[in-house]
Coordinates of C-alpha atoms in Angstrom, one line a residue:
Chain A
X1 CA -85.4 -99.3 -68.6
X2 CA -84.3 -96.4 -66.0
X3 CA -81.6 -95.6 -64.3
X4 CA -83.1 -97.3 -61.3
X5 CA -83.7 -100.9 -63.3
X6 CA -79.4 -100.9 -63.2
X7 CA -79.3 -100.5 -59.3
X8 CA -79.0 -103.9 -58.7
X9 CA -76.8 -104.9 -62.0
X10 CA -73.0 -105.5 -61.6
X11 CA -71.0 -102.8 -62.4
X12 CA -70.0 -104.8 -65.6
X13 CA -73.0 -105.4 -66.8
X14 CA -74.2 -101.5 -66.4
X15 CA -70.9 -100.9 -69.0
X16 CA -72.1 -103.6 -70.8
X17 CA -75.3 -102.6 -71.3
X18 CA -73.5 -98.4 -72.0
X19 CA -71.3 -100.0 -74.8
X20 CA -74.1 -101.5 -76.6
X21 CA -75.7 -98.3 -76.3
X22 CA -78.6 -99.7 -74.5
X23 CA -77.9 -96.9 -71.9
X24 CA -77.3 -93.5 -72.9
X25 CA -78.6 -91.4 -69.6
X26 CA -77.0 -90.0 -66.7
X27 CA -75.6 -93.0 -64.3
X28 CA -76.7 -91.8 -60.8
X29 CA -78.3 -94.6 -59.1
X30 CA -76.9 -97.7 -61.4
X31 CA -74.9 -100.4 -59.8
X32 CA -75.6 -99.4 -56.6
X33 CA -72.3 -99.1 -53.9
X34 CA -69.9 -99.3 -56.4
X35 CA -67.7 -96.4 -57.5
X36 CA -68.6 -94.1 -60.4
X37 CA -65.4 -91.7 -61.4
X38 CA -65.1 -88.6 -63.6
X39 CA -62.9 -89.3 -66.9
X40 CA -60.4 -86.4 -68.3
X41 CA -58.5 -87.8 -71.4
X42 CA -55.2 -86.0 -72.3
X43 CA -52.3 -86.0 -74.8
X44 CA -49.4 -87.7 -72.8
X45 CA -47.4 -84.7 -72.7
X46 CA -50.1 -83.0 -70.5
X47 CA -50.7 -85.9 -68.3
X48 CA -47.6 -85.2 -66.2
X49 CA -49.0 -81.5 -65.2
X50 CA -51.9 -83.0 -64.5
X51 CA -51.2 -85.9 -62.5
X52 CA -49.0 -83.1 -60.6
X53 CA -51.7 -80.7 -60.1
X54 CA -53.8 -83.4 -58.8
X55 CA -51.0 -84.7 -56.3
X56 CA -50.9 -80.8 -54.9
X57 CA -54.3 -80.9 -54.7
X58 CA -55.7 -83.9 -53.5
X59 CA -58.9 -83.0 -52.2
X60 CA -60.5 -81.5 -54.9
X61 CA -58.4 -84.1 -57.7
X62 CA -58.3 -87.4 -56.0
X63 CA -57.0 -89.8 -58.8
X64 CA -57.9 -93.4 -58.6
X65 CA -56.9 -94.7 -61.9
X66 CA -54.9 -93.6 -64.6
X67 CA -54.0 -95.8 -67.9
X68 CA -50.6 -96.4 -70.0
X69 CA -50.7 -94.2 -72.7
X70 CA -52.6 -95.8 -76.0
X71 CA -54.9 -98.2 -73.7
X72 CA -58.2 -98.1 -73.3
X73 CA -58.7 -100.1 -70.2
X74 CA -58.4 -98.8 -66.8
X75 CA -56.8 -101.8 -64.7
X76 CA -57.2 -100.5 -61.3
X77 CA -60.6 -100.4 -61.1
X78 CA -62.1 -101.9 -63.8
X79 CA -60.2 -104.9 -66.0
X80 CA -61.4 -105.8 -68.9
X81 CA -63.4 -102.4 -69.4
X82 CA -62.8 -99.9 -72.7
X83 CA -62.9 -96.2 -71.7
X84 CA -63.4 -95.5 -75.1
X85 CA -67.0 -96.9 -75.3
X86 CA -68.0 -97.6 -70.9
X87 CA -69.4 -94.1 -70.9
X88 CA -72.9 -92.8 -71.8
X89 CA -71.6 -89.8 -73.3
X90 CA -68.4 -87.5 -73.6
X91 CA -67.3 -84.3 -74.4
X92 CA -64.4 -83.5 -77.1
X93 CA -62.4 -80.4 -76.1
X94 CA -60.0 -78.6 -78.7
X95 CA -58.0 -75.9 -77.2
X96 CA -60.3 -75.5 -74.5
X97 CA -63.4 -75.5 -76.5
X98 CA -66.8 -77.9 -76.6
X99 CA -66.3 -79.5 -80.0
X100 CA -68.7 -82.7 -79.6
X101 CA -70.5 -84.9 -77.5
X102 CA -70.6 -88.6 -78.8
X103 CA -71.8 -91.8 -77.2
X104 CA -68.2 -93.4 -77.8
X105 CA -64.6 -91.8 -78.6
X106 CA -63.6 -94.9 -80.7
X107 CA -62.9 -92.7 -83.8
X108 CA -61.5 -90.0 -82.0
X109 CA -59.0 -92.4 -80.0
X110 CA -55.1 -91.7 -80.3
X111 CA -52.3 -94.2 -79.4
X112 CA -50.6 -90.8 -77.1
X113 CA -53.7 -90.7 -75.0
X114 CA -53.7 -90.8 -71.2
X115 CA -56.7 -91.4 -68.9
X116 CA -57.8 -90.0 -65.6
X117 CA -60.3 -91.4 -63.6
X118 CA -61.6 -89.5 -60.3
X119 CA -63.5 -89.8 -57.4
X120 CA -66.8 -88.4 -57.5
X121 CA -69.0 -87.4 -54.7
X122 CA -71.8 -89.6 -55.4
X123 CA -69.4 -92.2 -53.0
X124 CA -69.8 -89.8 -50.3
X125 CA -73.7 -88.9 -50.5
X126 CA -73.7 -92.6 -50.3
X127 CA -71.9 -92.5 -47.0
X128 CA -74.6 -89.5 -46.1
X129 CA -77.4 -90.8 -47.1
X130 CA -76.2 -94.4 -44.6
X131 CA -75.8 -92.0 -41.9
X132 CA -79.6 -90.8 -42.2
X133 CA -78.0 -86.9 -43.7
X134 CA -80.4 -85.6 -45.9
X135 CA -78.7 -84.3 -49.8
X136 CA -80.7 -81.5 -50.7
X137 CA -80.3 -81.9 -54.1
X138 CA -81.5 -85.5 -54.4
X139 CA -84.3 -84.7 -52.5
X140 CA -84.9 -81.9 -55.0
X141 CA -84.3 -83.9 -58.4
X142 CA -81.6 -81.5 -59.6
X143 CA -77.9 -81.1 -59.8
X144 CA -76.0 -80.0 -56.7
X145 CA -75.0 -76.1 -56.7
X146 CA -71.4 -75.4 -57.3
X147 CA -69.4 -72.5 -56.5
X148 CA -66.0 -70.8 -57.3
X149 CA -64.2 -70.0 -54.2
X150 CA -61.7 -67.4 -53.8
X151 CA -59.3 -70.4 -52.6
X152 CA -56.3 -70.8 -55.3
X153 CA -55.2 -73.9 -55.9
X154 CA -51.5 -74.9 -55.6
X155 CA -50.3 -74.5 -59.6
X156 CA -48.1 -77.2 -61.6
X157 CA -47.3 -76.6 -65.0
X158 CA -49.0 -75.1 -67.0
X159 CA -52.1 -75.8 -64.5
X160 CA -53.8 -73.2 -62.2
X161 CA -57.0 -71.8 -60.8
X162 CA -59.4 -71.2 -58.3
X163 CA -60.7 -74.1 -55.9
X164 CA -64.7 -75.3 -57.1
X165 CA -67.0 -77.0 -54.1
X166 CA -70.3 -78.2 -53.9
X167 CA -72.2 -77.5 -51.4
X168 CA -74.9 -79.8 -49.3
X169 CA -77.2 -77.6 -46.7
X170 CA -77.2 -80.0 -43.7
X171 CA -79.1 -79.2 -40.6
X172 CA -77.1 -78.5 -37.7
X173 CA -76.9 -81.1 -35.4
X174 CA -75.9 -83.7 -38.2
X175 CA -72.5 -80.9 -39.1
X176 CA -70.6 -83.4 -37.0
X177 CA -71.6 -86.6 -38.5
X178 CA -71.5 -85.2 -42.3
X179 CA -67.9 -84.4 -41.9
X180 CA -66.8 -87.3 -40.3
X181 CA -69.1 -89.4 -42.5
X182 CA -67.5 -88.1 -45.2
X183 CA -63.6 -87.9 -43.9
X184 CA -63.4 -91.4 -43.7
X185 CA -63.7 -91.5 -47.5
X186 CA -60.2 -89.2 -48.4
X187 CA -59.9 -90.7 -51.3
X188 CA -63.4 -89.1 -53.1
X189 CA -62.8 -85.6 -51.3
X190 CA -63.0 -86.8 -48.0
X191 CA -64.0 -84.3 -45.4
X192 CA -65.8 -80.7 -46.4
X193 CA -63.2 -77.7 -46.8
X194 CA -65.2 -75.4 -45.0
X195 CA -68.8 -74.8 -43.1
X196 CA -71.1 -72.1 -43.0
X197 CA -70.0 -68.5 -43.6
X198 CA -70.0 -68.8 -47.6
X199 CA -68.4 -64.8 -47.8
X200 CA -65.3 -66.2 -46.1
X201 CA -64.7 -68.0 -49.4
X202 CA -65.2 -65.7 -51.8
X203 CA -69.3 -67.0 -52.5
X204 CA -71.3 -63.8 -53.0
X205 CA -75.1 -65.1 -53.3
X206 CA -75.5 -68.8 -52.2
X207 CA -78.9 -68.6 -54.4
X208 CA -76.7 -68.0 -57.9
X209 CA -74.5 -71.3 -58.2
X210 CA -71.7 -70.9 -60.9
X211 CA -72.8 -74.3 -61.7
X212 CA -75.5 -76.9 -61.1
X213 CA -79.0 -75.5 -59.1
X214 CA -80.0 -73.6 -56.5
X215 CA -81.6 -75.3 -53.3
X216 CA -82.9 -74.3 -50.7
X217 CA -81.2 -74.4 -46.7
X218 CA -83.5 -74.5 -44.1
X219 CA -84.0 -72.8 -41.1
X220 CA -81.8 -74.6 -38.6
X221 CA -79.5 -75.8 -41.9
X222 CA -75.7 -74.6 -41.8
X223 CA -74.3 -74.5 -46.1
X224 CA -71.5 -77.2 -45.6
X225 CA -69.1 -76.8 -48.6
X226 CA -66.8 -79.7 -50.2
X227 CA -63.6 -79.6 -52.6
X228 CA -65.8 -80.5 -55.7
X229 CA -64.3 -82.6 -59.0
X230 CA -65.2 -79.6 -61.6
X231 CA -61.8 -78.1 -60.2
X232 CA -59.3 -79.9 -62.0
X233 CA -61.7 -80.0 -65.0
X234 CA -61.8 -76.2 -64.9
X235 CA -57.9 -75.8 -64.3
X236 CA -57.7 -77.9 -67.2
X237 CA -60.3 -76.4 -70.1
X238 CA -58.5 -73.0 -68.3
X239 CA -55.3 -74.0 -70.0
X240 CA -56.5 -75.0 -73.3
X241 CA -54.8 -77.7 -74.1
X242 CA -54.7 -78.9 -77.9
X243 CA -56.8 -82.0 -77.1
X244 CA -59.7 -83.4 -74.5
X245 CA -61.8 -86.0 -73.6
X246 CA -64.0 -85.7 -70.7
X247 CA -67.5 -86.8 -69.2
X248 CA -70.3 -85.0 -70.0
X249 CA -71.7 -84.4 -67.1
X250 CA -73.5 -86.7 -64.9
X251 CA -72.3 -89.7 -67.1
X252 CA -69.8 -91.2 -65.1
X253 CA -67.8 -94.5 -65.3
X254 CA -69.1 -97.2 -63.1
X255 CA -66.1 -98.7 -61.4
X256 CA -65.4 -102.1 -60.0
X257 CA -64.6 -101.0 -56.3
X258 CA -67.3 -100.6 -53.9
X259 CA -67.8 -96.9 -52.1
X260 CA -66.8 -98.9 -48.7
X261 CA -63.4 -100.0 -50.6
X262 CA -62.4 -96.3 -50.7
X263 CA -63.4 -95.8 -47.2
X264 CA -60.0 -95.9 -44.4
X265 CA -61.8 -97.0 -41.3
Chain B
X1 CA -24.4 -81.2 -30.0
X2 CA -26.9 -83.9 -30.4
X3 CA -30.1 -84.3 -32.2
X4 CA -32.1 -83.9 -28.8
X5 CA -30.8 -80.8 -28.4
X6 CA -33.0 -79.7 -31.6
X7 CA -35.8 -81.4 -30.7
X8 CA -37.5 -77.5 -29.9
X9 CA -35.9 -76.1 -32.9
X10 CA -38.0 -74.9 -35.3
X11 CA -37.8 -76.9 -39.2
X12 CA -36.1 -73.6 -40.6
X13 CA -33.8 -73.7 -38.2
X14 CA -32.8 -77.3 -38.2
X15 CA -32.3 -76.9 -41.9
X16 CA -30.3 -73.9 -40.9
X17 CA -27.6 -75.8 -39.1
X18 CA -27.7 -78.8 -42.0
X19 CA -27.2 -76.5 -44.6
X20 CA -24.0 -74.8 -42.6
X21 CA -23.0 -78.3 -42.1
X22 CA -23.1 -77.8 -38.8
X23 CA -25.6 -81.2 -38.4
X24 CA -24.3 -84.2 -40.8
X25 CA -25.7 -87.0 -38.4
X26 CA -29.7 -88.9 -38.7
X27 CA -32.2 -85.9 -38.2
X28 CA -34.4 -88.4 -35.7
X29 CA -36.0 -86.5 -33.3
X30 CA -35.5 -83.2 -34.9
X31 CA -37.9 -80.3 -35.0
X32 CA -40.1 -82.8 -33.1
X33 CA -43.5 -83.0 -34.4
X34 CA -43.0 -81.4 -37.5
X35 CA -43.1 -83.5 -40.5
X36 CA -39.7 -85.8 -41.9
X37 CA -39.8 -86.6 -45.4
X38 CA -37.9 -89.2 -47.6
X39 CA -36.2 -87.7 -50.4
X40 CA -36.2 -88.8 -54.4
X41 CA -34.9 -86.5 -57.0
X42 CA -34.7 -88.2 -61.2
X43 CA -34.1 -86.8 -64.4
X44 CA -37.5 -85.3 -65.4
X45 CA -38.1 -88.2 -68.2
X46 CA -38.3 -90.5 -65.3
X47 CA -40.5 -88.3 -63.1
X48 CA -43.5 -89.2 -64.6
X49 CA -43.3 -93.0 -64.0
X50 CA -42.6 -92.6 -60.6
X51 CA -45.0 -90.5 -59.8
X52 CA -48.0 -92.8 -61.6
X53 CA -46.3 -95.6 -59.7
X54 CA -46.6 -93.4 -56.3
X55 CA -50.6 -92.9 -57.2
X56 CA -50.7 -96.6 -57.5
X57 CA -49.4 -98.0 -54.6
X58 CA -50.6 -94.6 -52.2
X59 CA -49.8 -96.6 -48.9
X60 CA -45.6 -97.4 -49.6
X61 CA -45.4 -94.4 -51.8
X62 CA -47.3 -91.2 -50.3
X63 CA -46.1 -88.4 -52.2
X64 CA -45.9 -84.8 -50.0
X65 CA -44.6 -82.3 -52.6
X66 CA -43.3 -82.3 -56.1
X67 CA -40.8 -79.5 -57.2
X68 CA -40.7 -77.9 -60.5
X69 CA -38.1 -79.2 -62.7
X70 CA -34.4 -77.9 -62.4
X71 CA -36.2 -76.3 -58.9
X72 CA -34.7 -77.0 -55.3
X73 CA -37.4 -75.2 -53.7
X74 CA -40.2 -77.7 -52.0
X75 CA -42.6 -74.8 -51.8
X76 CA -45.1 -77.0 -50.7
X77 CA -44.3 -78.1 -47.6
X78 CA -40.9 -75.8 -46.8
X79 CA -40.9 -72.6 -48.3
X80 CA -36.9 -70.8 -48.9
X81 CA -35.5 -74.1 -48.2
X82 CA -32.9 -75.5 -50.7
X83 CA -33.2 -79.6 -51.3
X84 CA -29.6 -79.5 -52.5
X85 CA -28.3 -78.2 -49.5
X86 CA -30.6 -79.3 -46.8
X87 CA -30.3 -82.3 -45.8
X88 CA -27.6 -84.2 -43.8
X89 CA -26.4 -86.9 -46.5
X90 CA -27.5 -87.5 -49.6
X91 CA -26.5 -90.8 -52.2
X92 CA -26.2 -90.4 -55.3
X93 CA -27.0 -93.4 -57.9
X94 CA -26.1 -94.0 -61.8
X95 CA -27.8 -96.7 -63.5
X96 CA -29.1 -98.1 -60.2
X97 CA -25.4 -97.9 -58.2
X98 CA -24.9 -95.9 -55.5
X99 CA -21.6 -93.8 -56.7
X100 CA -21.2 -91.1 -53.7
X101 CA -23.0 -90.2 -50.1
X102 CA -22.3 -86.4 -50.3
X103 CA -23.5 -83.9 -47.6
X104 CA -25.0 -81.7 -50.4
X105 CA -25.8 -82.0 -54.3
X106 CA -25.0 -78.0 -55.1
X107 CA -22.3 -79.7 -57.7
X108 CA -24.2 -82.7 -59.5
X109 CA -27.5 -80.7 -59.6
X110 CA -29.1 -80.5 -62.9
X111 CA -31.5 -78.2 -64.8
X112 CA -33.7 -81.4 -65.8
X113 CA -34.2 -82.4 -62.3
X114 CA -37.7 -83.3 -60.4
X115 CA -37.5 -84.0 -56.4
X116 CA -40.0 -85.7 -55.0
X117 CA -40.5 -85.9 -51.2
X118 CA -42.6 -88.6 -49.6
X119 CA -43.9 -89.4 -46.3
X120 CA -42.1 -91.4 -43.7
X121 CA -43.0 -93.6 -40.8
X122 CA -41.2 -91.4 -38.1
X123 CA -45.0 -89.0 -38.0
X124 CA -47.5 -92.0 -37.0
X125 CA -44.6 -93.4 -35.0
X126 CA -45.3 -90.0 -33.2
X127 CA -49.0 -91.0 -33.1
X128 CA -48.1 -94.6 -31.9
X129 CA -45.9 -93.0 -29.1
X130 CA -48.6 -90.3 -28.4
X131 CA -50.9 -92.9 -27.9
X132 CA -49.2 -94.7 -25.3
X133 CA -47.5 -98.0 -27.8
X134 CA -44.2 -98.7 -27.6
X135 CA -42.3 -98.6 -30.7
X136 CA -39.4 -101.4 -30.1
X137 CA -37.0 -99.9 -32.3
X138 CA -36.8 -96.8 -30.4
X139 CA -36.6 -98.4 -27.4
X140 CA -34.0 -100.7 -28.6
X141 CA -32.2 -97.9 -30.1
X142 CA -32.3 -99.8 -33.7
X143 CA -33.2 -99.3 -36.7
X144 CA -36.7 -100.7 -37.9
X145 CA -36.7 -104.1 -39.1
X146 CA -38.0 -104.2 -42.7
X147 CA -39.2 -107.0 -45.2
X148 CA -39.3 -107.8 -48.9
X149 CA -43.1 -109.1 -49.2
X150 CA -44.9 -111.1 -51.5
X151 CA -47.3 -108.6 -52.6
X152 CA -46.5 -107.2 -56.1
X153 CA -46.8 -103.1 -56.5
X154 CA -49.0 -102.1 -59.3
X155 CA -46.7 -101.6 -62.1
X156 CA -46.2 -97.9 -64.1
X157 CA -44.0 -97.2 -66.8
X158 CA -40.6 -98.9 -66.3
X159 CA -41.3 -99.6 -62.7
X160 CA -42.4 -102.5 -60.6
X161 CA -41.0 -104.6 -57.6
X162 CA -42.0 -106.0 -54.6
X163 CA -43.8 -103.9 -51.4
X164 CA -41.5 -103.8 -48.5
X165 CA -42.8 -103.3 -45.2
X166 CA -41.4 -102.1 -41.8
X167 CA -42.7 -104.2 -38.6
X168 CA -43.4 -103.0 -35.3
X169 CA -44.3 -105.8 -32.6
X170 CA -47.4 -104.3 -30.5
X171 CA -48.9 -105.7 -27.2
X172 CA -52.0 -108.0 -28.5
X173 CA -54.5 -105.4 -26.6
X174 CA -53.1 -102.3 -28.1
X175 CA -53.5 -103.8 -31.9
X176 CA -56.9 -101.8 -32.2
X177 CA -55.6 -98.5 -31.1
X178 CA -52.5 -98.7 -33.0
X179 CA -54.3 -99.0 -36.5
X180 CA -56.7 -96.7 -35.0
X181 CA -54.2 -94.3 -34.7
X182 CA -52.0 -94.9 -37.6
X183 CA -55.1 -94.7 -39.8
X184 CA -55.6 -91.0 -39.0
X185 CA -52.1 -90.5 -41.3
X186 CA -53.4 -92.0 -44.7
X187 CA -51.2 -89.3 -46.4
X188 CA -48.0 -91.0 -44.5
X189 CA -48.4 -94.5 -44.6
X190 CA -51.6 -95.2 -43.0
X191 CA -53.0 -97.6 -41.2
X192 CA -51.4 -101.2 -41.5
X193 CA -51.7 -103.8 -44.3
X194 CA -51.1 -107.0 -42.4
X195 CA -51.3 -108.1 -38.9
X196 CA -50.0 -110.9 -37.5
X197 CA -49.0 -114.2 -39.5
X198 CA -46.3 -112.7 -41.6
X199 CA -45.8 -116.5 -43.5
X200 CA -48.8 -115.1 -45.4
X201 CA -47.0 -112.0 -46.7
X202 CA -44.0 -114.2 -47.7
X203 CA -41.8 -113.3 -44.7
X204 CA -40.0 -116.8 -43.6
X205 CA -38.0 -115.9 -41.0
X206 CA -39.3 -113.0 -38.9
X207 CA -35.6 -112.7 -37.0
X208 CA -34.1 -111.5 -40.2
X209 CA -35.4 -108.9 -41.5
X210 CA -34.4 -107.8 -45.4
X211 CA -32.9 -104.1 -44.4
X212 CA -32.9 -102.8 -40.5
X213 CA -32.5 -104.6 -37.6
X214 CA -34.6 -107.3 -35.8
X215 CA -35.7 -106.6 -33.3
X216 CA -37.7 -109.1 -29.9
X217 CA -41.1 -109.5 -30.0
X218 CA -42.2 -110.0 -26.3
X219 CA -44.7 -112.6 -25.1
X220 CA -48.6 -111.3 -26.0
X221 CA -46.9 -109.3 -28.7
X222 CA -48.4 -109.3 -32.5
X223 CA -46.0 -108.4 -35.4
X224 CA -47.8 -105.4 -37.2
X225 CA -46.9 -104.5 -40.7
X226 CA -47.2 -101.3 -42.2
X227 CA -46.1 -100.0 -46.3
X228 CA -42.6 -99.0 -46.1
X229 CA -41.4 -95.9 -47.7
X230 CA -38.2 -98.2 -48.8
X231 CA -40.8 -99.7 -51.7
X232 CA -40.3 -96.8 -54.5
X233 CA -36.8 -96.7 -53.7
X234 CA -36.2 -100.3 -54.0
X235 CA -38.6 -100.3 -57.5
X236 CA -36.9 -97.1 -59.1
X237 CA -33.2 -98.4 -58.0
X238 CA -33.9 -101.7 -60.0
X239 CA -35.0 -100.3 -62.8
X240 CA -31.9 -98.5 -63.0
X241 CA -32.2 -95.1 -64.0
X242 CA -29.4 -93.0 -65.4
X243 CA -29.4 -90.5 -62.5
X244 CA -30.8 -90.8 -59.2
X245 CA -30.3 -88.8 -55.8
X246 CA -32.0 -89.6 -52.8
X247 CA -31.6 -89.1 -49.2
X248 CA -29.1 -91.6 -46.9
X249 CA -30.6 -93.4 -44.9
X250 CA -32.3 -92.0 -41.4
X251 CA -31.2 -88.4 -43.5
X252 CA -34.3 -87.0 -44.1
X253 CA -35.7 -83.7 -45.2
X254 CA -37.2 -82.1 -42.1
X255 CA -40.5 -80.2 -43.3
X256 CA -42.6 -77.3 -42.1
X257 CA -45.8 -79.0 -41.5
X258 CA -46.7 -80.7 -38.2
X259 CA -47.5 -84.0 -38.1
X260 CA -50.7 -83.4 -37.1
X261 CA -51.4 -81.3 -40.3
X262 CA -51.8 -84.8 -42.1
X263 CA -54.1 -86.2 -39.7
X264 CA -57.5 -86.5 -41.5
X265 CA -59.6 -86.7 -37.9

């Protein structure tokens, strides 16, 4: 099976098929129009800095679910799911370090454990792609390019650091339609945070991503540059905090809620 | 003088005149088209509840800044001001009473205390206004009439309840604009969440509303409904915490942003 066999599966029966490990790859493309989220996993007494950094912050952090300490199962989004065992694969941080990358987290699971699910932008691509907006990067097969802007973010707690955004070339008579395209969907980063000019924001060469690939703009293509989910994941590893769970990245959870569920008009 | 006559004041220096006491009354009209905000201030064990209850239920409960703990200073959204002085009134609860309506909190203010601030309905009554809608209650001189629905909040933590929702009767042809233009604000209520046939929401007698005044609704006029900020007040005072402070009613905390700084198009 590929990725693109799942496009037409429920999004319960792609985390089926994850927890009995008959799917282990990336999850672009599976259960088509529904919601896929970044997971970050924290002790309890991190999760209030973090649920406050992502409340000061909402267009790079926007939170759709977050679970009662000890429980697996994210009720928002997806009842009956087990976060412990709905992804492909994770990564285990230990003050701030890459310790391991299982398939499941059942054995490292802890009963003071808190999880965050957030938007990703595949919701809004979605909402590009409708509108006939090329994405660069899907055309290309390879990851978006991501940079880190000279834009702080607003600090809480013990959390702080610069603001991460991907960035989409679009040609320049579809500027207008990307952003409001994508505004309509605040709750997965909503609108771009800036367009064109990548100096103005601290990017030196738009060729040398900090993360994900390079790809080319076009003649007649304007760099159009969103608030980008590696932010609070960054702010967080930053601060080293005893214990982790995140994504690995590119293995998303598959939510319930359809992209046009997150979408305010 | 009257609130009308700092309508062109600027937020500092409406919060000027509260904090000299020389402004005790309802802050309507204020600053006008800055930003109002309802206030909630708890014990820092509590803040965390509240504020995964406010990311649950984002329309009733939309969250503009978050203060450090034992910190008046909102430095999100109004930098040098002091929430213990600021506003007009204030109430003060223990175990889910209200024990005193003080004109500041400079005596009962605490090292351990979190204030939250969260949107109110006075910035897309702006919009409504701007927009050419009536809004009854202001032209009745009222206050808005507001209802105890049946639709449960997502629980978090030691909170739950019911949402509560203001009403706002609108000319049948104007419907469309006003959720258009109410929708614009999702980071202050938003767009609606029921329109028309309130029996469905579990309101039996439209006349009398739970808190507020009823107001007429004219021939060819619908009854809109939008989330009420009244909802995490209502859920946090009946879960009775040890120490609560929030705003009296109609008391708000005038902000530094514009209204229009929350408009997402």
């Amino acid at each position: 099976m590929k990725a693109i066999d799942y496009a037409s599966k429920s999004p319960k029966e792609v985390r089926q098929a994850i927890r009995n490990k008959e799917w282990t790859g990336p999850t672009a493309g599976m259960a088509k129009g529904h919601v896929q989220a970044n997971l970050v996993i924290l002790p309890k007494d991190w999760a209030y800095d973090f649920l406050v950094f992502a409340q000061r912050n909402p267009k790079p952090c926007p939170v759709l679910d977050i679970t009662e300490p000890g429980d697996p199962e994210p009720k928002l989004v997806a009842r009956g799911a087990d976060l412990r065992t709905d992804l492909p694969k994770y990564r285990v941080w230990e003050r701030g370090e890459l310790v391991d990358e299982p398939t499941d987290i059942i054995s490292c699971w802890r009963d003071d454990l808190v999880a965050f699910l957030l938007g990703c932008s595949f919701t809004f691509e979605s909402a590009l792609l409708d509108a006939g907006i090329p994405v660069r990067h899907i055309e290309c097969g390879c990851n978006v390019p991501m940079y880190i802007t000279n834009i702080q973010c607003v600090p809480a707690g013990r959390l702080s650091g610069p603001m991460v955004v991907s960035m989409r070339p679009i040609p320049a008579h579809q500027v207008p339609k990307a952003v409001l395209s994508t505004g309509r969907f605040p709750a997965v980063h909503g609108s771009p945070i800036h367009i064109g000019e990548p100096s103005v924001i601290g990017i030196k060469d738009i060729n040398r991503p900090d993360f994900g690939d390079p790809v080319p703009i076009n003649q007649g293509e304007v760099p159009v540059f969103w608030a980008c989910g590696v932010t609070p994941q960054a702010a967080l590893m930053a601060s080293k905090p005893p214990f982790a769970i995140t994504h690995a990245p590119g293995h998303m959870f598959v939510c319930d809620p359809k992209d046009s569920d997150y979408a305010i008009f």
